[in-house]
Amino acid sequence: MKTINDFNFENKKALIRVDFNVPLNDAFEVTDATRIYSAKPTIIKILEDGGSCILMSHLGRPKGKQDEFSLKHIAKEVEDVLGVEVLFANDCIGDEAEKAAQELKPGQILLLENLRFHQEEEQGDVKFAEQLSRLGDIYVNDAFGTAHRAHASTTIVAQFFMGKKCFGALLAQEIESIDKVMQTGEKPVTAILGGAKVSSKITIIDNILDKIDHLIIGGGMTFTFIKAQGGKIGNSLVEDDKLELANEILKKAKAKNVQVHLPLDVIIADAFSNDAHTNTCKIDEIPDGWMGLDVGPNTEAMFSDVVSASKTILWNGPLGVFEMPNFSKGTIALGYAIENATKEGAFSLVGGGDSVAAVKQFGFEDKVSYVSTGGGAMLESLEGKTLPGIAAILN
Ligand code: AMP
């Protein structure tokens, strides 16, 4: 796997695919610059080598050229984060971009206009990719969030850089973290899957059963498993068309010697509201008119025991409706358990959608080994798919 550390960028122009798809407010100010900070190590290494950087990204989902989606709005923020002047080209291909790239001197940065102002980007158009490729000497992909898309700048452009393409530091870290769980993880390996539905996690479960020792199930999808086993789930979230599938998963796990841990008890509510009346009961004895919205205290303790005995931990999906304070306790308790296991030497990876939001909200971001930045790309990796953006560098 070639990374930026395998190249000396002295007097080279690096064409870098970054993910600067950052949120903007009504005044076009960046409200969260995390993604810009994430690309900083790659950019700084190239500049310190004596190279220059040509940054390309998409922003939002423009229909053609729409000023509100222009990357010119974020140029100043990029400059502030990197501490280096940032030049801007009004198009990502064509004469202006090519001239600006040609004139770029070592130590300088050029930011290109939104790639998605050209529909050829998302179409993965080869001619458009070739036009992009003219701008740089070495292609660097540092955008994990779009690595699952076969777009021109994330995948197709790589074919024009044979022997001169590599992963940026962020993307390399993402790949290594997923490998640590899926390939080289020290045993026991535990996966915690929560969130709303079984249906959205089924491919992940199928793929990881061969790689894990323990599977902890929480969140809304619990109740499909409990109902499938004959339990009473009241008005809890359930996918009635997935009951058989839930039993099949449990059978498959048993055959593969994976220990499945379902909640023992549950916090129930008489409405889907933070202000609802609440109570605690056994997971399979939820009265009619009540719904399970968080795991109960016995479950917290049991899940914590499993986590603290683990050496590799993957967490995807909250254990309850963590957006409501009264139903966030189980998710927070799990966060503490993972924090402690990590302190004891376990490797912990949090990835995919809402668990990342939960980890950030409750302050565990720096307490786990790695928080993945790529939602869809992370989920597809866990499903065992080869991401086109990654394959394009490896080929
Ligand atoms: P996902 O995107 O599949 O990871 O699902 C995350 C969502 O699942 C969050 O918005 C949670 O509020 C929701 N969730 C977690 N536990 C439950 C539950 N017991 N009942 C309903 N929704 C839940």
Coordinates of C-alpha atoms and ligand atoms in Angstrom, one line a residue:
M1 CA 0.0 0.0 0.0
K2 CA 1.7 3.2 -1.2
T3 CA 1.3 6.3 1.0
I4 CA 2.6 9.8 0.9
N5 CA 5.6 8.6 2.9
D6 CA 6.7 6.5 0.0
F7 CA 7.3 9.6 -2.1
N8 CA 9.5 12.7 -2.0
F9 CA 7.4 15.5 -3.3
E10 CA 10.4 17.9 -3.9
N11 CA 9.6 20.1 -6.9
K12 CA 6.5 17.9 -7.6
K13 CA 2.9 19.0 -8.0
A14 CA 0.6 16.8 -5.9
L15 CA -3.0 16.6 -7.2
I16 CA -4.8 15.8 -4.0
R17 CA -8.5 14.6 -3.8
V18 CA -9.6 15.9 -0.4
D19 CA -13.0 15.9 1.2
F20 CA -13.8 19.6 1.9
N21 CA -17.5 18.9 1.8
V22 CA -17.9 21.1 4.9
P23 CA -21.1 22.6 6.3
L24 CA -21.7 26.3 5.7
N25 CA -24.1 28.8 7.3
D26 CA -26.2 31.4 5.5
A27 CA -23.2 33.8 5.4
F28 CA -21.2 31.1 3.7
E29 CA -18.9 30.6 6.7
V30 CA -17.6 27.1 7.6
T31 CA -19.4 25.9 10.7
D32 CA -17.3 22.7 11.2
A33 CA -13.8 22.6 9.8
T34 CA -13.0 19.0 11.0
R35 CA -12.6 17.8 7.4
I36 CA -10.1 20.5 6.5
Y37 CA -8.1 19.7 9.7
S38 CA -8.2 16.1 8.7
A39 CA -6.4 16.8 5.4
K40 CA -3.7 19.0 7.0
P41 CA -1.1 16.3 7.8
T42 CA -1.0 15.2 4.1
I43 CA -0.8 18.8 2.8
I44 CA 1.9 19.8 5.2
K45 CA 4.1 16.8 4.5
I46 CA 4.0 17.6 0.8
L47 CA 4.8 21.2 1.3
E48 CA 7.6 20.4 3.7
D49 CA 9.1 18.0 1.1
G50 CA 9.3 21.1 -1.2
G51 CA 6.3 20.2 -3.3
S52 CA 3.1 22.1 -4.1
C53 CA -0.5 21.1 -3.6
I54 CA -3.5 21.2 -6.0
L55 CA -6.6 20.5 -3.9
M56 CA -9.7 19.2 -5.5
S57 CA -13.0 18.5 -3.7
H58 CA -16.8 18.5 -4.1
L59 CA -19.1 20.7 -2.0
G60 CA -22.7 19.7 -1.6
R61 CA -24.9 18.5 -4.5
P62 CA -25.0 21.4 -7.0
K63 CA -27.0 21.2 -10.2
G64 CA -24.5 22.7 -12.6
K65 CA -22.6 25.8 -11.6
Q66 CA -24.3 27.4 -8.6
D67 CA -22.5 30.1 -6.7
E68 CA -23.8 28.9 -3.3
F69 CA -21.7 25.7 -3.8
S70 CA -18.5 27.4 -4.8
L71 CA -15.4 26.4 -3.0
K72 CA -14.3 30.0 -3.1
H73 CA -16.4 30.4 0.1
I74 CA -14.1 28.1 2.0
A75 CA -10.7 29.3 0.6
K76 CA -10.1 31.6 3.6
E77 CA -10.9 28.9 6.1
V78 CA -8.5 26.5 4.4
E79 CA -5.9 29.2 4.5
D80 CA -6.5 29.7 8.3
V81 CA -6.4 26.0 9.1
L82 CA -3.2 25.4 7.1
G83 CA -1.5 28.7 7.9
V84 CA -0.5 29.0 4.2
E85 CA -1.8 31.3 1.5
V86 CA -4.4 29.5 -0.8
L87 CA -4.7 30.4 -4.4
F88 CA -8.1 29.7 -6.1
A89 CA -8.9 28.6 -9.7
N90 CA -12.5 29.4 -10.9
D91 CA -12.8 26.0 -12.6
C92 CA -11.2 22.6 -11.9
I93 CA -10.3 21.9 -15.5
G94 CA -9.4 24.1 -18.5
D95 CA -7.0 26.9 -19.4
E96 CA -7.2 28.8 -16.1
A97 CA -6.7 25.8 -13.9
E98 CA -3.9 24.5 -16.1
K99 CA -2.1 27.8 -16.1
A100 CA -2.5 28.3 -12.4
A101 CA -1.2 24.7 -11.8
Q102 CA 1.8 25.3 -14.1
E103 CA 2.8 28.5 -12.4
L104 CA 2.5 26.9 -8.9
K105 CA 5.8 27.1 -7.0
P106 CA 7.1 24.7 -4.3
G107 CA 5.3 25.5 -1.0
Q108 CA 2.2 26.9 -2.7
I109 CA -1.4 25.7 -2.6
L110 CA -4.0 25.9 -5.3
L111 CA -7.7 25.2 -4.5
L112 CA -9.8 24.2 -7.5
E113 CA -13.5 25.1 -7.9
N114 CA -16.1 22.5 -7.0
L115 CA -15.6 19.3 -9.1
R116 CA -19.4 18.7 -9.2
F117 CA -19.9 21.8 -11.2
H118 CA -19.2 19.3 -14.0
Q119 CA -21.6 16.4 -14.3
E120 CA -18.7 14.4 -15.7
E121 CA -17.3 14.1 -12.1
E122 CA -20.1 11.9 -10.8
Q123 CA -20.4 10.1 -14.1
G124 CA -16.8 9.0 -13.8
D125 CA -16.0 10.4 -17.2
V126 CA -12.6 9.4 -18.5
K127 CA -12.0 12.5 -20.6
F128 CA -12.8 14.8 -17.7
A129 CA -10.5 12.7 -15.4
E130 CA -7.7 13.1 -18.0
Q131 CA -8.2 16.9 -17.9
L132 CA -7.8 16.8 -14.2
S133 CA -4.7 14.6 -14.4
R134 CA -2.9 17.3 -16.5
L135 CA -2.7 19.4 -13.3
G136 CA -0.4 17.3 -11.2
D137 CA 2.7 15.0 -11.3
I138 CA 1.5 12.7 -8.4
Y139 CA -2.1 11.8 -7.5
V140 CA -2.9 11.5 -3.8
N141 CA -6.3 10.4 -2.6
D142 CA -7.1 11.5 0.9
A143 CA -10.9 11.5 0.8
F144 CA -12.2 8.4 2.6
G145 CA -15.8 9.8 2.6
T146 CA -16.0 9.5 -1.2
A147 CA -13.8 6.4 -1.6
H148 CA -16.9 4.2 -2.2
R149 CA -17.8 6.3 -5.3
A150 CA -16.3 5.5 -8.8
H151 CA -16.2 9.3 -9.6
A152 CA -13.7 10.9 -11.9
S153 CA -11.6 12.5 -9.2
T154 CA -11.8 9.7 -6.7
T155 CA -11.2 6.7 -8.9
I156 CA -10.9 7.2 -12.7
V157 CA -8.2 9.9 -12.6
A158 CA -5.8 7.3 -10.9
Q159 CA -5.3 5.5 -14.2
F160 CA -3.4 8.4 -15.5
F161 CA -0.8 8.2 -12.7
M162 CA 0.7 4.8 -13.1
G163 CA 3.4 4.4 -10.4
K164 CA 2.7 7.9 -9.3
K165 CA -0.3 7.6 -7.0
C166 CA -0.7 7.0 -3.3
F167 CA -3.0 7.3 -0.3
G168 CA -2.9 10.4 1.8
A169 CA -2.3 10.1 5.6
L170 CA -6.0 10.2 6.5
L171 CA -7.1 7.6 4.0
A172 CA -4.2 5.4 5.0
Q173 CA -5.2 5.6 8.6
E174 CA -8.9 4.7 7.8
I175 CA -7.7 1.7 5.8
E176 CA -5.3 0.6 8.6
S177 CA -8.0 1.0 11.3
I178 CA -10.5 -1.1 9.4
D179 CA -7.9 -3.8 8.7
K180 CA -7.0 -3.9 12.4
V181 CA -10.6 -4.9 13.1
M182 CA -11.4 -7.0 10.0
Q183 CA -8.0 -8.7 9.3
T184 CA -5.4 -8.4 12.0
G185 CA -7.4 -7.7 15.1
E186 CA -6.1 -9.2 18.4
K187 CA -8.7 -11.6 19.9
P188 CA -11.2 -11.5 21.5
V189 CA -12.8 -9.3 18.8
T190 CA -16.2 -7.7 19.7
A191 CA -18.6 -5.9 17.4
I192 CA -21.3 -3.8 18.9
L193 CA -24.2 -3.1 16.5
G194 CA -27.0 -0.8 17.5
G195 CA -29.1 1.7 15.6
A196 CA -32.6 1.5 14.3
K197 CA -33.0 -1.5 12.0
V198 CA -31.7 -4.9 11.3
S199 CA -32.3 -4.5 7.6
S200 CA -29.7 -1.8 7.2
K201 CA -27.0 -3.9 9.1
I202 CA -27.7 -7.3 7.7
T203 CA -24.8 -7.3 5.1
I204 CA -22.4 -6.1 7.8
I205 CA -23.4 -8.8 10.2
D206 CA -23.1 -11.4 7.5
N207 CA -19.6 -10.2 6.7
I208 CA -18.2 -9.8 10.2
L209 CA -19.4 -13.1 11.7
D210 CA -16.3 -14.8 10.4
K211 CA -14.1 -12.2 12.0
I212 CA -15.5 -11.7 15.5
D213 CA -15.8 -13.6 18.8
H214 CA -18.6 -11.5 20.3
L215 CA -21.6 -9.7 18.8
I216 CA -23.4 -7.2 21.0
I217 CA -26.8 -6.2 19.7
G218 CA -28.5 -3.1 21.0
G219 CA -30.8 -0.2 19.8
G220 CA -34.0 -0.6 18.0
M221 CA -33.0 -3.7 16.1
T222 CA -33.0 -5.6 19.4
F223 CA -36.7 -6.1 19.3
T224 CA -36.8 -7.9 16.0
F225 CA -34.5 -10.5 17.6
I226 CA -36.5 -10.7 20.8
K227 CA -39.8 -11.0 19.0
A228 CA -38.3 -13.7 16.8
Q229 CA -37.4 -15.6 19.9
G230 CA -41.0 -15.4 21.2
G231 CA -40.5 -12.4 23.6
K232 CA -43.1 -9.7 24.3
I233 CA -41.9 -6.4 22.9
G234 CA -45.0 -4.1 23.4
N235 CA -45.0 -1.2 20.9
S236 CA -41.2 -1.3 20.4
L237 CA -39.7 -0.8 16.9
V238 CA -39.8 -4.0 15.0
E239 CA -39.4 -5.3 11.4
D240 CA -41.9 -8.0 11.2
D241 CA -40.7 -9.2 7.8
K242 CA -37.2 -9.8 9.3
L243 CA -38.1 -12.2 12.1
E244 CA -36.9 -15.2 10.3
L245 CA -33.8 -13.5 9.2
A246 CA -33.1 -12.6 12.9
N247 CA -33.3 -16.2 13.8
E248 CA -31.1 -17.2 10.9
I249 CA -28.5 -14.7 12.1
L250 CA -28.5 -16.2 15.6
K251 CA -28.2 -19.7 14.2
K252 CA -25.3 -18.7 11.9
A253 CA -23.5 -17.0 14.8
K254 CA -23.8 -20.1 16.9
A255 CA -22.4 -22.3 14.1
K256 CA -19.5 -19.9 13.8
N257 CA -18.9 -19.9 17.5
V258 CA -19.7 -16.2 17.8
Q259 CA -21.3 -15.4 21.2
V260 CA -24.3 -13.1 20.7
H261 CA -25.2 -10.8 23.6
L262 CA -28.8 -9.4 23.5
P263 CA -30.0 -7.0 26.2
L264 CA -31.4 -8.4 29.4
D265 CA -33.5 -5.5 30.5
V266 CA -34.8 -2.3 29.0
I267 CA -35.9 1.2 29.7
I268 CA -39.5 1.5 28.5
A269 CA -41.6 4.5 27.7
D270 CA -45.3 5.1 27.1
A271 CA -44.5 7.4 24.2
F272 CA -41.6 8.2 21.8
S273 CA -40.7 11.3 23.8
N274 CA -38.1 12.5 26.3
D275 CA -41.0 13.5 28.6
A276 CA -42.8 10.1 28.4
H277 CA -43.4 8.1 31.6
T278 CA -40.6 5.5 32.0
N279 CA -40.0 2.2 33.7
T280 CA -37.6 -0.7 33.6
C281 CA -38.5 -4.3 32.7
K282 CA -37.1 -7.5 31.4
I283 CA -36.3 -7.3 27.6
D284 CA -38.9 -9.9 26.7
E285 CA -41.7 -8.7 29.0
I286 CA -42.5 -5.3 27.6
P287 CA -46.2 -4.5 28.3
D288 CA -48.5 -3.4 25.5
G289 CA -48.6 0.3 25.1
W290 CA -44.9 0.6 26.1
M291 CA -41.8 0.7 23.9
G292 CA -38.1 0.0 24.6
L293 CA -36.0 3.1 24.1
D294 CA -32.7 2.3 25.9
V295 CA -31.0 -0.7 27.4
G296 CA -31.4 -1.2 31.2
P297 CA -28.8 -1.2 34.0
N298 CA -28.2 -5.0 34.0
T299 CA -27.6 -4.9 30.3
E300 CA -25.2 -1.9 30.8
A301 CA -23.2 -4.0 33.3
M302 CA -23.2 -7.2 31.1
F303 CA -22.2 -5.3 27.9
S304 CA -19.4 -3.5 29.9
D305 CA -18.0 -6.9 31.0
V306 CA -17.9 -8.2 27.5
V307 CA -16.2 -5.0 26.3
S308 CA -13.7 -4.9 29.0
A309 CA -12.5 -8.5 28.2
S310 CA -12.1 -7.5 24.5
K311 CA -8.9 -6.7 22.7
T312 CA -10.5 -5.4 19.5
I313 CA -13.7 -3.4 19.5
L314 CA -15.9 -2.2 16.6
W315 CA -18.8 0.0 17.5
N316 CA -21.5 0.9 15.0
G317 CA -24.9 2.3 16.1
P318 CA -26.2 3.7 19.4
L319 CA -27.8 1.4 22.1
G320 CA -30.9 3.6 22.5
V321 CA -32.5 6.8 21.4
F322 CA -29.4 8.8 22.5
E323 CA -30.8 12.0 21.0
M324 CA -33.2 12.1 24.0
P325 CA -31.3 12.6 27.3
N326 CA -33.6 10.1 29.2
F327 CA -32.7 7.3 26.8
S328 CA -29.0 8.1 26.3
K329 CA -27.6 6.3 29.4
G330 CA -26.9 2.9 27.8
T331 CA -25.0 4.5 24.9
I332 CA -23.0 6.7 27.3
A333 CA -22.2 3.6 29.6
L334 CA -21.0 1.7 26.5
G335 CA -18.8 4.7 25.6
Y336 CA -17.2 4.5 29.1
A337 CA -16.6 0.8 28.8
I338 CA -14.9 1.2 25.4
E339 CA -12.8 4.1 26.8
N340 CA -11.7 1.9 29.7
A341 CA -10.9 -1.1 27.4
T342 CA -8.9 1.3 25.2
K343 CA -6.9 2.5 28.2
E344 CA -6.1 -1.1 29.0
G345 CA -4.7 -1.6 25.5
A346 CA -7.6 -2.6 23.3
F347 CA -8.0 -1.2 19.8
S348 CA -11.4 0.5 19.4
L349 CA -12.9 1.7 16.1
V350 CA -16.1 3.7 16.0
G351 CA -17.6 4.2 12.6
G352 CA -20.7 4.7 10.6
G353 CA -23.3 7.5 11.1
D354 CA -25.0 7.8 14.4
S355 CA -22.4 6.2 16.7
V356 CA -19.9 8.9 15.4
A357 CA -22.5 11.6 16.4
A358 CA -22.9 10.0 19.8
V359 CA -19.2 9.7 20.4
K360 CA -18.7 13.3 19.6
Q361 CA -21.8 14.5 21.6
F362 CA -20.7 12.6 24.7
G363 CA -17.0 13.5 24.5
F364 CA -15.5 10.1 23.7
E365 CA -13.9 11.2 20.4
D366 CA -10.4 11.3 21.9
K367 CA -10.9 8.3 24.2
V368 CA -11.3 5.6 21.5
S369 CA -8.5 4.5 19.2
Y370 CA -10.1 5.8 16.0
V371 CA -13.3 7.5 14.8
S372 CA -13.9 6.9 11.1
T373 CA -14.8 10.0 9.1
G374 CA -16.5 8.2 6.2
G375 CA -20.2 7.2 6.8
G376 CA -21.1 5.3 3.6
A377 CA -17.6 4.4 2.8
M378 CA -17.1 2.9 6.3
L379 CA -20.3 0.9 6.1
E380 CA -19.4 -0.5 2.7
S381 CA -16.0 -1.5 4.0
L382 CA -17.6 -3.4 6.9
E383 CA -19.9 -5.1 4.4
G384 CA -16.7 -6.4 2.8
K385 CA -16.9 -4.4 -0.4
T386 CA -13.7 -3.3 -2.1
L387 CA -14.1 0.5 -2.4
P388 CA -13.3 1.7 -6.0
G389 CA -11.3 4.7 -4.7
I390 CA -9.0 2.4 -2.8
A391 CA -8.8 -0.3 -5.5
A392 CA -7.8 2.5 -8.0
I393 CA -4.6 3.3 -6.0
L394 CA -3.7 -0.4 -5.4
N395 CA -4.0 -1.4 -9.0
Ligands
AMP1 P1 -28.8 3.8 12.5 O1 -28.7 5.0 11.6 O2 -29.4 2.6 12.0 O3 -27.5 3.6 13.2 O4 -29.8 4.2 13.7 C1 -29.6 5.3 14.6 C2 -30.9 5.7 15.2 O5 -31.5 4.6 15.9 C3 -30.8 6.8 16.2 O6 -31.4 7.9 15.7 C4 -31.5 6.3 17.4 O7 -32.4 7.2 18.0 C5 -32.3 5.1 16.9 N1 -32.6 4.1 17.9 C6 -31.8 3.5 18.8 N2 -32.4 2.7 19.6 C7 -33.7 2.8 19.3 C8 -34.9 2.3 19.9 N3 -34.9 1.4 20.9 N4 -36.1 2.6 19.4 C9 -36.2 3.4 18.3 N5 -35.1 4.0 17.7 C10 -33.9 3.7 18.2

